[in-house]
Amino acid sequence: MVMNMKKTKAPLDWKNLSFEYNKTDCNIRYYWKDGKWSDGELVTDESVPLHMAAPCLHYGQEAFEGLKAFETKDGRAVVFRPVENSRRLQRSCERIFIPLISDEIFLDAVRRVVDANWKYLPPYGTGASMYIRPLVIGTGARVGLGPASEYLFVMFATPVGPYYKGGFKPVKALIVEEFDRAAPQGVGDCKVGGNYAAGLSGAQFGKDRGYPVVLYLDSREKRYIDEFSTSNFIAIRGNTYITPKSNSILPSITNDSLSVIARDLGMEVERRQVEASELASFDEVGAVGTAAVITPVNHIRFRERDYTFGDGENAGPAITRLYERLTRIQTGDYEDAHRWLYEVK
Ligand code: COI
């Protein structure tokens, strides 16, 4: 009898996965040398040999992405909007002088890394997903400040559960003004490691005070809402979906998808500067991103005041509707009217 290897799953406790690295069989690597990218090579090695003078180590010449694959009810593997991640990575790379990775290479990597790790694709109905992490780093030896002469593009995949404990359960957030995440004309709109390193102190500051999530204001005026440490900010007021417009936040693909879904659900969408002073007028708030999906936020602490959203305990109705529609589209349970799913065959 010939076993269908694609149907055989790894023996994992799928329903209780956390957002951690779980070992899979292989990752894919492409090397940039002499002005071109190599063909991708699937490897089992989880480590990356690096020269100690590599610019990614000293000068942070690094960009990354995050996207997810899901299993559908009929056993297909689908990836959510990978071309959007490819385009965002291209924009990040351009900003920090990393050579362009074409959509063709990016999609080749997605296809091959999912296919080679099929047994780690969480089974339909478990609530888990396969998180795909592409990253590109400047390699080769260099001491003076300047772009690297060589690069490595790696994509790995790992099965994950919810980013915040408990899944679709509200969390409390703190607005931190003691630290900035990004400078007004810096790289806040790019997915580069430095933004996340800069956010570590703020995140710890929040955790020490009992807040698993922190929210940043614009660093120039401390007047407008920018984004959370891990994800974009959305608010619901009446029938309106509101999300900040800012040069220093990451253009979230989840946020973009949710804005489209909000319109499909008959809501108004406002993407504009959002004043922190508007907090009291919001009915619901959410943190949205690939890892966070939509994490409802039921309390925000800001300048010694507490703001409560929804009933203070549960996710509100609009955020629940948006979450359900998005997650049903992602697993193929709702019509993919916007052609967001990319099937790996
Ligand atoms: C994602 O949502 O994919 C991210 O990269 C955020 C990260 C903090 C996990």
PDB file of N, CA, C and O and ligand atoms in Angstrom, residues 19 64-68 85 88 131-133 163 191 196 229-231 250 254 288-293, ligand 1:
ATOM      1  N   PHE A  19       2.731  30.146  20.653  1.00  0.00           N
ATOM      2  CA  PHE A  19       3.447  30.832  19.576  1.00  0.00           C
ATOM      3  C   PHE A  19       4.943  30.738  19.852  1.00  0.00           C
ATOM      4  O   PHE A  19       5.570  31.677  20.344  1.00  0.00           O
ATOM      5  N   PHE A  64      12.496  41.052   7.664  1.00  0.00           N
ATOM      6  CA  PHE A  64      11.804  39.764   7.786  1.00  0.00           C
ATOM      7  C   PHE A  64      10.326  39.929   7.482  1.00  0.00           C
ATOM      8  O   PHE A  64       9.836  41.035   7.232  1.00  0.00           O
ATOM      9  N   GLU A  65       9.624  38.815   7.502  1.00  0.00           N
ATOM     10  CA  GLU A  65       8.184  38.809   7.233  1.00  0.00           C
ATOM     11  C   GLU A  65       7.512  37.780   8.119  1.00  0.00           C
ATOM     12  O   GLU A  65       8.191  37.000   8.807  1.00  0.00           O
ATOM     13  N   GLY A  66       6.198  37.749   8.098  1.00  0.00           N
ATOM     14  CA  GLY A  66       5.438  36.733   8.819  1.00  0.00           C
ATOM     15  C   GLY A  66       4.158  36.484   8.041  1.00  0.00           C
ATOM     16  O   GLY A  66       3.455  37.429   7.686  1.00  0.00           O
ATOM     17  N   LEU A  67       3.900  35.244   7.716  1.00  0.00           N
ATOM     18  CA  LEU A  67       2.650  34.901   7.019  1.00  0.00           C
ATOM     19  C   LEU A  67       2.220  33.519   7.469  1.00  0.00           C
ATOM     20  O   LEU A  67       2.966  32.841   8.175  1.00  0.00           O
ATOM     21  N   LYS A  68       1.001  33.132   7.103  1.00  0.00           N
ATOM     22  CA  LYS A  68       0.500  31.864   7.634  1.00  0.00           C
ATOM     23  C   LYS A  68      -0.092  30.966   6.556  1.00  0.00           C
ATOM     24  O   LYS A  68      -0.724  31.451   5.615  1.00  0.00           O
ATOM     25  N   ASN A  85       3.028  39.878   1.271  1.00  0.00           N
ATOM     26  CA  ASN A  85       4.232  39.799   2.119  1.00  0.00           C
ATOM     27  C   ASN A  85       5.491  39.972   1.280  1.00  0.00           C
ATOM     28  O   ASN A  85       6.458  40.608   1.698  1.00  0.00           O
ATOM     29  N   ARG A  88       5.865  43.625   0.597  1.00  0.00           N
ATOM     30  CA  ARG A  88       6.287  44.387   1.784  1.00  0.00           C
ATOM     31  C   ARG A  88       7.761  44.126   2.070  1.00  0.00           C
ATOM     32  O   ARG A  88       8.510  45.035   2.435  1.00  0.00           O
ATOM     33  N   TYR A 131       3.090  29.006  10.788  1.00  0.00           N
ATOM     34  CA  TYR A 131       3.643  30.354  10.661  1.00  0.00           C
ATOM     35  C   TYR A 131       4.889  30.266   9.781  1.00  0.00           C
ATOM     36  O   TYR A 131       5.770  29.429  10.012  1.00  0.00           O
ATOM     37  N   ILE A 132       4.948  31.122   8.793  1.00  0.00           N
ATOM     38  CA  ILE A 132       6.085  31.115   7.870  1.00  0.00           C
ATOM     39  C   ILE A 132       6.899  32.373   8.124  1.00  0.00           C
ATOM     40  O   ILE A 132       6.358  33.483   8.129  1.00  0.00           O
ATOM     41  N   ARG A 133       8.178  32.202   8.384  1.00  0.00           N
ATOM     42  CA  ARG A 133       9.032  33.344   8.699  1.00  0.00           C
ATOM     43  C   ARG A 133      10.149  33.458   7.650  1.00  0.00           C
ATOM     44  O   ARG A 133      11.115  32.714   7.677  1.00  0.00           O
ATOM     45  N   TYR A 163      -0.928  33.880  19.496  1.00  0.00           N
ATOM     46  CA  TYR A 163       0.192  34.706  19.977  1.00  0.00           C
ATOM     47  C   TYR A 163       0.014  35.063  21.449  1.00  0.00           C
ATOM     48  O   TYR A 163       0.943  34.971  22.238  1.00  0.00           O
ATOM     49  N   LYS A 191       9.496  46.234   7.909  1.00  0.00           N
ATOM     50  CA  LYS A 191       9.568  45.120   8.861  1.00  0.00           C
ATOM     51  C   LYS A 191      11.046  44.742   9.002  1.00  0.00           C
ATOM     52  O   LYS A 191      11.539  43.818   8.349  1.00  0.00           O
ATOM     53  N   TYR A 196      11.850  46.032  16.292  1.00  0.00           N
ATOM     54  CA  TYR A 196      11.377  45.114  17.331  1.00  0.00           C
ATOM     55  C   TYR A 196      12.347  45.123  18.512  1.00  0.00           C
ATOM     56  O   TYR A 196      11.927  45.024  19.665  1.00  0.00           O
ATOM     57  N   SER A 229       3.002  47.075  20.117  1.00  0.00           N
ATOM     58  CA  SER A 229       4.363  46.563  19.973  1.00  0.00           C
ATOM     59  C   SER A 229       4.450  45.434  18.951  1.00  0.00           C
ATOM     60  O   SER A 229       5.483  45.242  18.313  1.00  0.00           O
ATOM     61  N   THR A 230       3.363  44.696  18.780  1.00  0.00           N
ATOM     62  CA  THR A 230       3.397  43.525  17.898  1.00  0.00           C
ATOM     63  C   THR A 230       2.474  43.639  16.705  1.00  0.00           C
ATOM     64  O   THR A 230       2.485  42.774  15.832  1.00  0.00           O
ATOM     65  N   SER A 231       1.641  44.677  16.663  1.00  0.00           N
ATOM     66  CA  SER A 231       0.529  44.648  15.711  1.00  0.00           C
ATOM     67  C   SER A 231      -0.091  46.036  15.536  1.00  0.00           C
ATOM     68  O   SER A 231       0.195  46.947  16.310  1.00  0.00           O
ATOM     69  N   LEU A 250       3.746  49.826  10.636  1.00  0.00           N
ATOM     70  CA  LEU A 250       3.860  48.786   9.622  1.00  0.00           C
ATOM     71  C   LEU A 250       2.549  48.680   8.841  1.00  0.00           C
ATOM     72  O   LEU A 250       1.479  48.599   9.448  1.00  0.00           O
ATOM     73  N   THR A 254      -2.974  42.080   7.576  1.00  0.00           N
ATOM     74  CA  THR A 254      -4.196  41.681   8.292  1.00  0.00           C
ATOM     75  C   THR A 254      -5.129  42.885   8.406  1.00  0.00           C
ATOM     76  O   THR A 254      -6.341  42.774   8.180  1.00  0.00           O
ATOM     77  N   VAL A 288      -4.205  43.985  15.668  1.00  0.00           N
ATOM     78  CA  VAL A 288      -4.334  43.113  14.499  1.00  0.00           C
ATOM     79  C   VAL A 288      -3.014  42.916  13.773  1.00  0.00           C
ATOM     80  O   VAL A 288      -2.254  43.844  13.555  1.00  0.00           O
ATOM     81  N   GLY A 289      -2.745  41.678  13.402  1.00  0.00           N
ATOM     82  CA  GLY A 289      -1.518  41.341  12.684  1.00  0.00           C
ATOM     83  C   GLY A 289      -1.547  39.858  12.356  1.00  0.00           C
ATOM     84  O   GLY A 289      -2.457  39.144  12.789  1.00  0.00           O
ATOM     85  N   THR A 290      -0.536  39.403  11.643  1.00  0.00           N
ATOM     86  CA  THR A 290      -0.518  37.979  11.266  1.00  0.00           C
ATOM     87  C   THR A 290      -0.506  37.105  12.508  1.00  0.00           C
ATOM     88  O   THR A 290      -1.303  36.177  12.641  1.00  0.00           O
ATOM     89  N   ALA A 291       0.393  37.386  13.429  1.00  0.00           N
ATOM     90  CA  ALA A 291       0.490  36.554  14.632  1.00  0.00           C
ATOM     91  C   ALA A 291      -0.693  36.801  15.563  1.00  0.00           C
ATOM     92  O   ALA A 291      -1.290  35.862  16.077  1.00  0.00           O
ATOM     93  N   ALA A 292      -1.041  38.058  15.761  1.00  0.00           N
ATOM     94  CA  ALA A 292      -2.112  38.404  16.717  1.00  0.00           C
ATOM     95  C   ALA A 292      -3.508  38.124  16.155  1.00  0.00           C
ATOM     96  O   ALA A 292      -4.472  38.054  16.911  1.00  0.00           O
ATOM     97  N   VAL A 293      -3.633  37.960  14.852  1.00  0.00           N
ATOM     98  CA  VAL A 293      -4.918  37.852  14.114  1.00  0.00           C
ATOM     99  C   VAL A 293      -5.730  39.097  14.504  1.00  0.00           C
ATOM    100  O   VAL A 293      -5.376  40.189  14.079  1.00  0.00           O
TER     101      VAL A 293
HETATM  102  C1  COI B   1       3.647  38.953  12.820  1.00  0.00           C
HETATM  103  O1  COI B   1       2.543  39.256  13.251  1.00  0.00           O
HETATM  104  O2  COI B   1       3.768  38.148  11.861  1.00  0.00           O
HETATM  105  C2  COI B   1       4.877  39.517  13.369  1.00  0.00           C
HETATM  106  O3  COI B   1       5.887  39.414  12.735  1.00  0.00           O
HETATM  107  C3  COI B   1       4.867  40.156  14.701  1.00  0.00           C
HETATM  108  C4  COI B   1       5.815  39.481  15.627  1.00  0.00           C
HETATM  109  C5  COI B   1       5.918  40.247  16.913  1.00  0.00           C
HETATM  110  C6  COI B   1       5.430  38.050  15.893  1.00  0.00           C
END
